[in-house]
C-alpha positions as a LaTeX table, in Angstrom:
\begin{tabular}{lrrr}
\hline
Residue & $x$ (\AA) & $y$ (\AA) & $z$ (\AA) \\
\hline
Tyr1 & $-0.16$ & 0.01 & 0.26 \\
Val2 & 2.64 & 2.46 & 0.74 \\
Asn3 & 4.15 & 1.84 & $-2.93$ \\
Ile4 & 0.77 & 2.54 & $-4.14$ \\
Leu5 & 0.94 & 6.13 & $-2.20$ \\
Val6 & 4.28 & 6.82 & $-3.62$ \\
Asp7 & 3.10 & 6.07 & $-7.10$ \\
Ser8 & $-0.13$ & 8.02 & $-6.86$ \\
Leu9 & 2.01 & 11.02 & $-5.82$ \\
Gln10 & 4.35 & 10.74 & $-8.65$ \\
Lys11 & 1.54 & 10.33 & $-11.03$ \\
Lys12 & 0.33 & 13.52 & $-9.27$ \\
Met13 & 3.33 & 15.48 & $-9.98$ \\
Glu14 & 3.47 & 14.30 & $-13.64$ \\
Ile15 & $-0.39$ & 15.55 & $-14.13$ \\
Leu16 & 0.50 & 18.67 & $-12.48$ \\
Ser17 & 3.72 & 19.06 & $-14.88$ \\
Glu18 & 1.33 & 18.90 & $-17.90$ \\
Ile19 & $-1.20$ & 21.35 & $-16.50$ \\
Ile20 & 1.92 & 23.72 & $-15.74$ \\
Glu21 & 2.79 & 23.36 & $-19.87$ \\
Leu22 & $-0.66$ & 23.92 & $-20.74$ \\
Asn23 & $-0.57$ & 27.29 & $-18.51$ \\
Glu24 & 2.62 & 28.18 & $-20.60$ \\
Gln25 & 0.61 & 27.22 & $-23.99$ \\
Gln26 & $-2.51$ & 29.33 & $-22.58$ \\
Lys27 & $-0.17$ & 32.12 & $-21.88$ \\
Glu28 & 1.04 & 32.12 & $-25.46$ \\
Ile29 & $-2.62$ & 31.85 & $-26.84$ \\
Ile30 & $-3.76$ & 34.77 & $-24.67$ \\
Thr31 & $-0.89$ & 37.14 & $-25.15$ \\
Lys32 & $-1.16$ & 37.16 & $-29.24$ \\
Glu33 & $-2.61$ & 40.09 & $-30.55$ \\
Lys34 & $-5.57$ & 38.23 & $-32.03$ \\
Leu35 & $-7.22$ & 35.82 & $-29.60$ \\
Asp36 & $-7.97$ & 32.40 & $-31.11$ \\
Met37 & $-10.86$ & 31.24 & $-29.17$ \\
Asp38 & $-10.84$ & 27.62 & $-30.54$ \\
Lys39 & $-7.19$ & 26.81 & $-29.34$ \\
Leu40 & $-8.06$ & 28.56 & $-25.88$ \\
Asp41 & $-11.53$ & 26.47 & $-25.86$ \\
Glu42 & $-9.14$ & 23.30 & $-26.47$ \\
Asn43 & $-6.61$ & 24.11 & $-24.00$ \\
Met44 & $-9.21$ & 24.55 & $-21.23$ \\
Arg45 & $-10.84$ & 21.25 & $-22.04$ \\
Asp46 & $-7.43$ & 19.62 & $-21.61$ \\
Lys47 & $-6.67$ & 21.27 & $-18.29$ \\
Ser48 & $-10.07$ & 20.11 & $-17.28$ \\
Glu49 & $-9.50$ & 16.61 & $-18.34$ \\
Leu50 & $-6.27$ & 16.51 & $-16.27$ \\
Ile51 & $-7.66$ & 18.04 & $-13.20$ \\
Ser52 & $-10.58$ & 15.33 & $-13.17$ \\
Arg53 & $-7.75$ & 12.71 & $-13.29$ \\
Leu54 & $-6.09$ & 14.76 & $-10.59$ \\
Asn55 & $-9.09$ & 14.68 & $-8.39$ \\
Met56 & $-9.06$ & 10.81 & $-9.00$ \\
Leu57 & $-5.83$ & 10.58 & $-7.79$ \\
Asp58 & $-6.38$ & 12.24 & $-4.75$ \\
Asp59 & $-9.59$ & 10.40 & $-3.95$ \\
Gly60 & $-7.78$ & 7.00 & $-4.40$ \\
Phe61 & $-4.87$ & 8.51 & $-2.56$ \\
Gln62 & $-6.98$ & 9.29 & 0.42 \\
Ser63 & $-8.91$ & 6.21 & 0.56 \\
Val64 & $-5.48$ & 4.00 & 0.66 \\
Phe65 & $-3.85$ & 6.37 & 3.23 \\
Asp66 & $-6.91$ & 6.12 & 5.25 \\
Arg67 & $-6.23$ & 2.19 & 5.41 \\
Val68 & $-2.45$ & 2.21 & 6.06 \\
Lys69 & $-2.18$ & 5.60 & 8.18 \\
Asp70 & $-2.42$ & 3.37 & 11.59 \\
Glu71 & 0.39 & 1.18 & 10.33 \\
Leu72 & 2.39 & 4.33 & 9.25 \\
Thr73 & 2.26 & 5.98 & 12.20 \\
Thr74 & 3.15 & 2.95 & 14.63 \\
Asn75 & 5.68 & 1.49 & 12.52 \\
Lys76 & 7.62 & 5.11 & 11.48 \\
Asp77 & 10.83 & 3.19 & 11.58 \\
Lys78 & 10.04 & 0.61 & 9.24 \\
Tyr79 & 8.40 & 2.91 & 6.34 \\
Gln80 & 11.22 & 5.58 & 7.23 \\
Glu81 & 12.38 & 5.54 & 3.24 \\
Glu82 & 9.05 & 5.28 & 1.88 \\
Ile83 & 7.59 & 8.33 & 4.66 \\
Ile84 & 10.80 & 10.47 & 3.26 \\
Arg85 & 10.05 & 9.71 & $-0.50$ \\
Met86 & 6.43 & 10.90 & 0.26 \\
Gln87 & 7.14 & 14.09 & 1.95 \\
Asn88 & 9.64 & 14.83 & $-0.80$ \\
Cys89 & 6.85 & 14.18 & $-3.39$ \\
Ile90 & 4.42 & 16.56 & $-1.28$ \\
Lys91 & 7.12 & 19.05 & $-1.12$ \\
Lys92 & 7.40 & 18.91 & $-4.97$ \\
Ile93 & 3.67 & 18.72 & $-5.42$ \\
Thr94 & 2.96 & 21.92 & $-3.24$ \\
Glu95 & 5.62 & 23.72 & $-5.50$ \\
Gln96 & 4.01 & 22.96 & $-8.66$ \\
Ser97 & 0.38 & 23.69 & $-7.14$ \\
Met98 & 1.78 & 27.15 & $-6.03$ \\
Asn99 & 3.27 & 27.91 & $-9.51$ \\
Ile100 & $-0.05$ & 26.50 & $-11.04$ \\
Gln101 & $-1.97$ & 29.41 & $-8.71$ \\
Val102 & 0.62 & 31.97 & $-9.86$ \\
Glu103 & 0.39 & 31.25 & $-13.36$ \\
Glu104 & $-3.50$ & 30.72 & $-13.51$ \\
Gln105 & $-4.02$ & 34.13 & $-11.76$ \\
Arg106 & $-1.62$ & 35.81 & $-14.24$ \\
Asn107 & $-3.71$ & 34.12 & $-17.15$ \\
Lys108 & $-6.65$ & 35.39 & $-15.87$ \\
Val109 & $-5.47$ & 39.14 & $-15.76$ \\
Ala110 & $-4.20$ & 38.87 & $-19.02$ \\
Leu111 & $-7.25$ & 37.30 & $-20.57$ \\
Glu112 & $-9.66$ & 40.01 & $-18.97$ \\
Lys113 & $-7.56$ & 42.76 & $-20.45$ \\
Gln114 & $-8.02$ & 40.76 & $-23.80$ \\
Phe115 & $-11.57$ & 40.68 & $-23.71$ \\
Lys116 & $-11.55$ & 44.35 & $-22.50$ \\
Asn117 & $-9.44$ & 45.25 & $-25.35$ \\
Thr118 & $-12.30$ & 43.52 & $-27.70$ \\
Arg119 & $-15.04$ & 44.92 & $-26.06$ \\
Asp120 & $-13.67$ & 48.44 & $-26.50$ \\
Gly121 & $-12.64$ & 47.73 & $-29.92$ \\
Ile122 & $-16.39$ & 46.84 & $-30.40$ \\
Lys123 & $-17.60$ & 49.89 & $-28.70$ \\
Lys124 & $-15.68$ & 52.06 & $-31.15$ \\
Ala125 & $-16.96$ & 50.44 & $-34.00$ \\
Arg126 & $-20.32$ & 51.01 & $-32.98$ \\
Met127 & $-19.84$ & 54.65 & $-32.07$ \\
Ser128 & $-18.02$ & 55.30 & $-35.17$ \\
Ser129 & $-20.85$ & 53.25 & $-37.32$ \\
Arg130 & $-23.39$ & 55.28 & $-35.65$ \\
Met131 & $-21.95$ & 58.64 & $-36.32$ \\
Ala132 & $-21.41$ & 57.89 & $-40.01$ \\
Ser133 & $-25.01$ & 56.51 & $-39.97$ \\
Asp134 & $-26.08$ & 60.23 & $-38.26$ \\
Tyr135 & $-23.86$ & 61.97 & $-40.41$ \\
Tyr136 & $-25.25$ & 60.41 & $-43.72$ \\
Lys137 & $-29.18$ & 60.83 & $-42.25$ \\
Gly138 & $-28.18$ & 64.53 & $-41.65$ \\
Met139 & $-26.75$ & 65.32 & $-45.01$ \\
Thr140 & $-29.78$ & 63.41 & $-46.82$ \\
Gly141 & $-31.93$ & 65.67 & $-45.13$ \\
Met142 & $-30.56$ & 68.64 & $-46.08$ \\
Lys143 & $-31.69$ & 70.85 & $-49.11$ \\
Ala144 & $-29.41$ & 71.69 & $-51.95$ \\
Pro145 & $-27.22$ & 74.11 & $-50.96$ \\
Val146 & $-27.97$ & 77.66 & $-51.71$ \\
Glu147 & $-25.82$ & 79.60 & $-54.41$ \\
Pro148 & $-24.05$ & 82.13 & $-53.21$ \\
Gln149 & $-25.72$ & 85.75 & $-53.22$ \\
Phe150 & $-24.06$ & 88.91 & $-53.81$ \\
Leu151 & $-25.52$ & 91.58 & $-51.52$ \\
Asp152 & $-24.61$ & 95.14 & $-52.43$ \\
Ser153 & $-24.74$ & 97.34 & $-49.08$ \\
Lys154 & $-24.36$ & 100.55 & $-50.95$ \\
Lys155 & $-27.45$ & 102.86 & $-51.44$ \\
\hline
\end{tabular}
C-alpha cells in the first residue's frame, strides 16, 4: 500500500507538470494580438480533463492512506524511507501547485485585459458606425445648397 501511495504522488506530479505546460501554452494563446478562441477552448478542455484525473488520484490516495495511516504512524521506523519519499513528493507537489495558482492568476488577468480590449474595439466600431449613420442621415435631410448671393450694401 505504501508503494501505491508513492506511485500515486508521482503520477500527481506528472499531471501537475502537464498542467504547467498547458498554462504556458495558454499564456502564449492569450498574449497574441488576435485571440484564437478555438485554441483557448481546446486548452481549457485539456486542463479540465487533467484536473479530473488529478481529483481521481486524490480520492484514491486518500482512501489508501486511510487504510494504512495507523500502520505508518505506529511503525515509522519500518517505513521511514517511503515516508521520506512521500514527503519529498508532497513538497514538489506543493511547489507545483503554487506555481500553477500564480500562472492561473496571471493568465486570468491577461485574458480579462484581452476581453476588455476586444469590448473596447467593438464599442468604438459601434460608435463610429452610429456617427457615420447619423452624418449620412443629416446630409440626406439637407436641402440643396443655396447659390452664393451677392449683396450690395451701398445705397
